[in-house]
CSV table of C-alpha atoms in Angstrom, one decimal:
chain,number,residue,atom,x,y,z
A,14,UNK,CA,124.0,-35.7,3.4
A,15,UNK,CA,121.9,-38.1,1.5
A,16,UNK,CA,119.4,-38.2,4.4
A,17,UNK,CA,118.9,-34.5,4.3
A,18,UNK,CA,118.2,-34.6,0.6
A,19,UNK,CA,115.6,-37.3,1.1
A,20,UNK,CA,114.0,-35.2,3.7
A,21,UNK,CA,113.8,-32.2,1.5
A,22,UNK,CA,112.6,-34.4,-1.3
A,23,UNK,CA,109.9,-35.9,1.0
A,24,UNK,CA,108.8,-32.4,2.0
A,25,UNK,CA,108.6,-31.4,-1.5
A,26,UNK,CA,106.7,-34.5,-2.5
A,27,UNK,CA,104.4,-34.1,0.5
A,28,UNK,CA,103.9,-30.4,-0.4
A,29,UNK,CA,103.1,-31.3,-3.9
A,30,UNK,CA,100.5,-33.9,-2.8
A,31,UNK,CA,99.0,-31.4,-0.4
A,32,UNK,CA,98.8,-28.7,-3.1
A,33,UNK,CA,97.2,-31.1,-5.5
A,34,UNK,CA,94.8,-32.3,-2.8
A,35,UNK,CA,94.0,-28.7,-2.0
A,36,UNK,CA,93.3,-27.9,-5.6
A,37,UNK,CA,91.0,-30.9,-5.8
A,38,UNK,CA,89.2,-29.8,-2.6
A,39,UNK,CA,88.7,-26.3,-3.8
A,40,UNK,CA,87.3,-27.5,-7.1
A,41,UNK,CA,84.9,-29.8,-5.3
A,42,UNK,CA,83.8,-27.0,-3.1
A,43,UNK,CA,83.0,-24.9,-6.1
A,44,UNK,CA,81.0,-27.7,-7.6
A,45,UNK,CA,79.1,-28.0,-4.3
A,46,UNK,CA,78.5,-24.3,-4.1
A,47,UNK,CA,77.3,-24.3,-7.7
A,48,UNK,CA,74.9,-27.1,-7.1
A,49,UNK,CA,73.6,-25.5,-4.0
A,50,UNK,CA,73.1,-22.3,-5.9
A,51,UNK,CA,71.2,-24.0,-8.6
A,52,UNK,CA,68.9,-25.8,-6.1
A,53,UNK,CA,68.3,-22.5,-4.4
A,54,UNK,CA,67.4,-20.8,-7.7
A,55,UNK,CA,65.1,-23.6,-8.6
A,56,UNK,CA,63.4,-23.5,-5.3
A,57,UNK,CA,63.0,-19.7,-5.6
A,58,UNK,CA,61.6,-20.1,-9.1
A,59,UNK,CA,59.1,-22.6,-8.0
A,60,UNK,CA,58.1,-20.5,-5.1
A,61,UNK,CA,57.7,-17.5,-7.3
A,62,UNK,CA,55.6,-19.5,-9.8
A,63,UNK,CA,53.4,-20.8,-7.0
A,64,UNK,CA,53.0,-17.3,-5.7
A,65,UNK,CA,52.0,-16.0,-9.1
A,66,UNK,CA,49.5,-18.8,-9.6
A,67,UNK,CA,48.1,-18.2,-6.1
A,68,UNK,CA,47.8,-14.5,-6.8
A,69,UNK,CA,46.1,-15.1,-10.1
A,70,UNK,CA,43.6,-17.5,-8.4
A,71,UNK,CA,42.9,-14.9,-5.7
A,72,UNK,CA,42.3,-12.2,-8.3
A,73,UNK,CA,39.9,-14.4,-10.3
A,74,UNK,CA,38.1,-15.3,-7.2
A,75,UNK,CA,37.8,-11.7,-6.2
A,76,UNK,CA,36.5,-10.8,-9.6
A,77,UNK,CA,33.9,-13.6,-9.6
A,78,UNK,CA,32.7,-12.5,-6.2
A,79,UNK,CA,32.5,-8.9,-7.3
A,80,UNK,CA,30.5,-9.9,-10.4
A,81,UNK,CA,28.2,-12.1,-8.4
A,82,UNK,CA,27.6,-9.3,-6.0
A,83,UNK,CA,26.9,-6.8,-8.8
A,84,UNK,CA,24.5,-9.3,-10.4
A,85,UNK,CA,22.6,-9.9,-7.2
A,86,UNK,CA,22.5,-6.2,-6.5
A,87,UNK,CA,21.2,-5.5,-10.0
A,88,UNK,CA,18.6,-8.2,-9.7
A,89,UNK,CA,17.4,-6.8,-6.4
A,90,UNK,CA,17.3,-3.2,-7.5
A,91,UNK,CA,16.9,-3.3,-11.3
A,92,UNK,CA,13.2,-2.4,-11.3
A,93,UNK,CA,13.7,0.5,-9.0
A,94,UNK,CA,17.0,1.7,-10.6
A,95,UNK,CA,15.6,1.5,-14.2
A,96,UNK,CA,11.8,1.8,-14.3
A,97,UNK,CA,11.8,2.6,-18.0
A,98,UNK,CA,13.5,-0.7,-18.8
A,99,UNK,CA,11.1,-2.6,-16.6
A,100,UNK,CA,8.1,-0.8,-18.2
A,101,UNK,CA,9.5,-1.6,-21.7
A,102,UNK,CA,10.0,-5.2,-20.8
A,103,UNK,CA,6.4,-5.4,-19.4
A,104,UNK,CA,5.1,-3.8,-22.6
A,105,UNK,CA,7.0,-6.3,-24.8
A,106,UNK,CA,5.6,-9.2,-22.7
A,107,UNK,CA,2.1,-7.9,-23.0
A,108,UNK,CA,2.5,-7.5,-26.8
A,109,UNK,CA,3.8,-11.0,-27.0
A,110,UNK,CA,0.8,-12.3,-25.1
A,111,UNK,CA,-1.5,-10.3,-27.3
A,112,UNK,CA,0.1,-11.7,-30.4
A,113,UNK,CA,0.1,-15.3,-29.2
A,114,UNK,CA,-0.6,-18.1,-31.8
A,115,UNK,CA,-2.6,-18.4,-30.6
A,116,UNK,CA,-4.3,-15.3,-30.8
A,117,UNK,CA,-4.7,-15.0,-34.4
A,118,UNK,CA,-7.5,-13.1,-35.9
A,119,UNK,CA,-10.1,-15.3,-37.7
A,120,UNK,CA,-13.2,-14.6,-39.7
A,121,UNK,CA,-16.5,-14.8,-38.0
A,122,UNK,CA,-18.7,-17.9,-38.4
A,123,UNK,CA,-22.2,-18.9,-37.3
A,124,UNK,CA,-20.9,-20.0,-33.9
A,125,UNK,CA,-19.7,-16.3,-33.3
A,126,UNK,CA,-23.1,-14.8,-33.9
A,127,UNK,CA,-24.6,-12.9,-31.0
A,128,UNK,CA,-27.1,-14.9,-28.9
A,129,UNK,CA,-30.0,-12.5,-29.8
A,130,UNK,CA,-29.5,-13.5,-33.5
A,131,UNK,CA,-28.8,-17.2,-33.2
A,132,UNK,CA,-30.7,-19.9,-31.2
A,133,UNK,CA,-28.6,-23.1,-30.9
A,134,UNK,CA,-30.6,-25.1,-28.3
A,135,UNK,CA,-34.2,-25.0,-29.7
A,136,UNK,CA,-36.8,-27.5,-28.8
A,137,UNK,CA,-39.8,-28.2,-31.0
A,138,UNK,CA,-40.6,-27.7,-34.7
A,139,UNK,CA,-39.4,-24.6,-36.7
A,140,UNK,CA,-40.1,-23.5,-40.2
A,141,UNK,CA,-37.7,-21.3,-42.1
A,142,UNK,CA,-35.6,-20.6,-45.2
A,143,UNK,CA,-32.3,-22.4,-45.4
A,144,UNK,CA,-29.5,-19.8,-45.3
A,145,UNK,CA,-26.6,-22.2,-44.5
A,146,UNK,CA,-26.2,-25.9,-44.9
A,147,UNK,CA,-23.1,-28.1,-44.1
A,148,UNK,CA,-22.4,-31.8,-43.6
A,149,UNK,CA,-23.4,-31.8,-40.0
A,150,UNK,CA,-25.4,-28.6,-39.4
A,151,UNK,CA,-28.2,-26.4,-40.7
A,152,UNK,CA,-29.2,-22.7,-40.2
A,153,UNK,CA,-32.6,-21.4,-41.1
A,154,UNK,CA,-34.1,-17.9,-41.1
A,155,UNK,CA,-37.7,-17.8,-39.8
A,156,UNK,CA,-38.3,-14.4,-41.2
A,157,UNK,CA,-38.5,-12.6,-37.8
A,158,UNK,CA,-34.8,-11.7,-37.6
A,159,UNK,CA,-34.0,-14.9,-35.6
A,160,UNK,CA,-31.8,-17.6,-37.0
A,161,UNK,CA,-31.9,-21.2,-35.7
A,162,UNK,CA,-28.9,-23.4,-35.8
A,163,UNK,CA,-29.3,-27.2,-35.7
A,164,UNK,CA,-26.7,-30.0,-35.4
A,165,UNK,CA,-27.0,-33.5,-36.7
A,166,UNK,CA,-26.6,-36.6,-34.5
A,167,UNK,CA,-24.1,-39.3,-35.4
A,168,UNK,CA,-27.0,-41.6,-36.2
A,169,UNK,CA,-28.1,-39.2,-38.9
A,170,UNK,CA,-31.3,-37.2,-39.6
A,171,UNK,CA,-34.5,-38.3,-41.1
A,172,UNK,CA,-35.1,-36.2,-44.2
A,173,UNK,CA,-38.3,-36.0,-46.2
A,174,UNK,CA,-37.3,-33.5,-49.0
A,175,UNK,CA,-38.5,-33.6,-52.6
A,176,UNK,CA,-35.4,-32.0,-54.0
A,177,UNK,CA,-32.8,-32.5,-51.4
A,178,UNK,CA,-31.5,-29.9,-48.9
A,179,UNK,CA,-30.7,-26.7,-50.8
A,180,UNK,CA,-30.0,-23.0,-50.0
A,181,UNK,CA,-33.1,-20.8,-50.2
A,182,UNK,CA,-35.6,-23.5,-49.8
A,183,UNK,CA,-38.3,-23.7,-47.1
A,184,UNK,CA,-38.0,-26.5,-44.5
A,185,UNK,CA,-39.6,-27.7,-41.3
A,186,UNK,CA,-37.1,-28.9,-38.7
A,187,UNK,CA,-37.9,-31.0,-35.6
A,188,UNK,CA,-35.3,-30.4,-32.9
A,189,UNK,CA,-34.5,-31.3,-29.3
A,190,UNK,CA,-31.9,-29.1,-27.6
A,191,UNK,CA,-30.6,-27.9,-30.9
A,192,UNK,CA,-30.2,-31.5,-32.3
A,193,UNK,CA,-32.2,-32.0,-35.5
A,194,UNK,CA,-34.1,-35.3,-35.7
A,195,UNK,CA,-36.2,-34.7,-38.8
A,196,UNK,CA,-36.1,-32.3,-41.7
A,197,UNK,CA,-38.9,-32.1,-44.3
A,198,UNK,CA,-40.3,-29.7,-47.0
A,199,UNK,CA,-41.8,-26.6,-45.4
A,200,UNK,CA,-45.6,-26.3,-45.6
A,201,UNK,CA,-45.3,-22.6,-46.5
A,202,UNK,CA,-43.8,-21.7,-49.9
A,203,UNK,CA,-42.0,-18.4,-50.3
A,204,UNK,CA,-43.0,-15.9,-53.0
A,205,UNK,CA,-39.6,-15.7,-54.6
A,206,UNK,CA,-37.6,-18.5,-56.3
A,207,UNK,CA,-35.0,-20.5,-54.4
A,208,UNK,CA,-32.1,-18.9,-56.3
A,209,UNK,CA,-33.3,-15.4,-55.3
A,210,UNK,CA,-33.5,-16.4,-51.7
A,211,UNK,CA,-30.1,-18.0,-51.7
A,212,UNK,CA,-28.5,-14.7,-52.9
A,213,UNK,CA,-30.6,-12.8,-50.3
A,214,UNK,CA,-29.1,-15.2,-47.7
A,215,UNK,CA,-25.6,-14.2,-48.7
A,216,UNK,CA,-26.5,-10.5,-48.2
A,217,UNK,CA,-27.9,-11.3,-44.8
A,218,UNK,CA,-24.7,-13.1,-43.8
A,219,UNK,CA,-22.6,-10.1,-44.9
A,220,UNK,CA,-24.8,-7.7,-42.8
A,221,UNK,CA,-24.9,-9.9,-39.7
A,222,UNK,CA,-21.1,-10.1,-39.6
A,223,UNK,CA,-20.5,-6.6,-41.1
A,224,UNK,CA,-18.1,-7.9,-43.7
A,225,UNK,CA,-17.1,-5.3,-46.3
A,226,UNK,CA,-15.3,-8.0,-48.3
A,227,UNK,CA,-18.3,-10.3,-48.4
A,228,UNK,CA,-20.6,-7.4,-49.5
A,229,UNK,CA,-18.0,-6.3,-52.1
A,230,UNK,CA,-18.0,-9.8,-53.6
A,231,UNK,CA,-21.8,-9.6,-54.0
A,232,UNK,CA,-21.8,-6.1,-55.5
A,233,UNK,CA,-22.0,-5.0,-59.1
A,234,UNK,CA,-20.0,-1.9,-60.0
A,235,UNK,CA,-20.4,1.0,-60.3
A,236,UNK,CA,-22.4,0.8,-57.0
A,237,UNK,CA,-24.5,3.6,-55.5
A,238,UNK,CA,-24.0,4.0,-51.7
A,239,UNK,CA,-25.8,6.4,-49.4
A,240,UNK,CA,-23.6,7.7,-46.6
A,241,UNK,CA,-24.2,10.2,-43.8
A,242,UNK,CA,-23.0,13.2,-45.9
A,243,UNK,CA,-24.8,12.2,-49.1
A,244,UNK,CA,-24.7,9.7,-51.9
A,245,UNK,CA,-21.4,8.2,-53.2
A,246,UNK,CA,-20.6,6.1,-56.2
A,247,UNK,CA,-18.0,3.3,-55.8
A,248,UNK,CA,-16.6,2.5,-59.3
A,249,UNK,CA,-14.9,-0.7,-58.2
A,250,UNK,CA,-14.3,-2.9,-55.2
A,251,UNK,CA,-11.2,-0.9,-54.1
A,252,UNK,CA,-13.2,2.3,-53.8
A,253,UNK,CA,-16.0,0.5,-52.0
A,254,UNK,CA,-13.6,-1.0,-49.4
A,255,UNK,CA,-12.3,2.5,-48.8
A,256,UNK,CA,-15.7,3.7,-47.5
A,257,UNK,CA,-16.3,3.8,-43.8
A,258,UNK,CA,-17.6,0.4,-42.6
A,259,UNK,CA,-19.6,1.9,-39.7
A,260,UNK,CA,-21.7,3.9,-42.2
A,261,UNK,CA,-22.1,1.0,-44.6
A,262,UNK,CA,-23.3,-1.2,-41.7
A,263,UNK,CA,-25.1,1.4,-39.6
A,264,UNK,CA,-27.4,0.0,-36.9
A,265,UNK,CA,-30.4,1.2,-38.8
A,266,UNK,CA,-29.4,-0.4,-42.1
A,267,UNK,CA,-28.4,-3.7,-40.5
A,268,UNK,CA,-31.6,-3.9,-38.5
A,269,UNK,CA,-33.7,-3.1,-41.6
A,270,UNK,CA,-32.0,-5.8,-43.7
A,271,UNK,CA,-32.1,-8.5,-41.1
A,272,UNK,CA,-35.8,-7.8,-40.3
A,273,UNK,CA,-36.8,-8.6,-43.9
A,274,UNK,CA,-39.1,-11.5,-44.2
A,275,UNK,CA,-37.7,-13.8,-46.9
A,276,UNK,CA,-41.1,-15.5,-47.3
A,277,UNK,CA,-42.5,-12.1,-48.6
A,278,UNK,CA,-39.6,-11.1,-50.8
A,279,UNK,CA,-40.9,-10.3,-54.3
A,280,UNK,CA,-39.5,-8.8,-57.5
A,281,UNK,CA,-40.4,-5.1,-58.0
A,282,UNK,CA,-40.5,-3.1,-61.2
A,283,UNK,CA,-37.3,-3.3,-63.2
A,284,UNK,CA,-36.4,-6.7,-61.8
A,285,UNK,CA,-35.3,-5.2,-58.4
A,286,UNK,CA,-35.4,-7.0,-55.0
A,287,UNK,CA,-35.3,-5.0,-51.8
A,288,UNK,CA,-34.1,-6.2,-48.3
A,289,UNK,CA,-35.3,-3.6,-45.9
A,290,UNK,CA,-37.7,-0.7,-46.4
A,291,UNK,CA,-39.3,-0.9,-49.8
A,292,UNK,CA,-40.7,2.7,-49.8
A,293,UNK,CA,-37.8,4.5,-48.1
A,294,UNK,CA,-34.5,3.9,-46.5
A,295,UNK,CA,-32.4,2.2,-45.3
A,296,UNK,CA,-32.2,-1.0,-47.5
A,297,UNK,CA,-30.0,-3.0,-49.8
A,298,UNK,CA,-31.2,-3.7,-53.4
A,299,UNK,CA,-30.2,-6.4,-55.8
A,300,UNK,CA,-31.3,-7.6,-59.2
A,301,UNK,CA,-30.6,-10.3,-61.7
A,302,UNK,CA,-27.2,-10.2,-63.5
A,303,UNK,CA,-26.5,-12.8,-66.1
A,304,UNK,CA,-22.9,-11.9,-66.2
A,305,UNK,CA,-22.3,-13.2,-62.7
A,306,UNK,CA,-22.0,-16.9,-61.5
A,307,UNK,CA,-24.7,-16.3,-58.9
A,308,UNK,CA,-27.0,-14.6,-61.4
A,309,UNK,CA,-27.5,-11.6,-59.2
A,310,UNK,CA,-25.6,-8.5,-58.0
A,311,UNK,CA,-26.1,-5.9,-55.3
A,312,UNK,CA,-27.0,-2.6,-57.1
A,313,UNK,CA,-27.6,-0.2,-54.3
A,314,UNK,CA,-26.9,0.4,-50.6
A,315,UNK,CA,-29.5,3.0,-49.5
């Protein structure tokens, strides 16, 4: 009787241990399943992230390829597809080249004078009126409409001048290939005073370069001006500068003024001097004006 009870107790005890063991095994299994699930989800997440990154990279690569293709196509066909744009670009480039700093407008100087008016490589001896003098150069007017320009060598020039080198004076220049070697007082003395000839030289420069500004600075106002359609009166420099340059410096007037022989320039009645035709037109007249620094003023353009 006691053995039977022990057996039953043993079975119960064994059953209890088995049940507890079963519960532990089930709990462990759930833990394993949970861990496996987490690993699976993590793997899936990483895979999805990699897939997204790969897709993004492929998209960016495709976009870059497409843009490069479009750029290449545009470069190859741009001029044909948009001729107006190409023409505009060419115009802008041409304007930029035209406006280069270079290419700035400058006032004319003796070196810009046409060859028929300026001799720069003369050999021999030349007599003329000094119309321009600088530190290293000299220009004279021989009275026949031709100007001679001389440079000075570094060693200097032998000068035999009683009053120094002054505008409006007569000189004799010895030159070789346009390089002056000796300057002395001219043997021929002009009829007019030196200051008269110096002002006349300023008028000659204005006419040679057809400078309205230069002539306006020499003029006294009001100034009588003969134009193609009749006489005009410029009351000030502004009105004078508004007149047509091509009529002020017409070929006939410029030729008449430049052909004037400065050696023969004399004062006429009323204190007037004439460069050009004395008995008719065209010419430019000037006279003494004590109110001006130069002592003279242009009074008529005929």
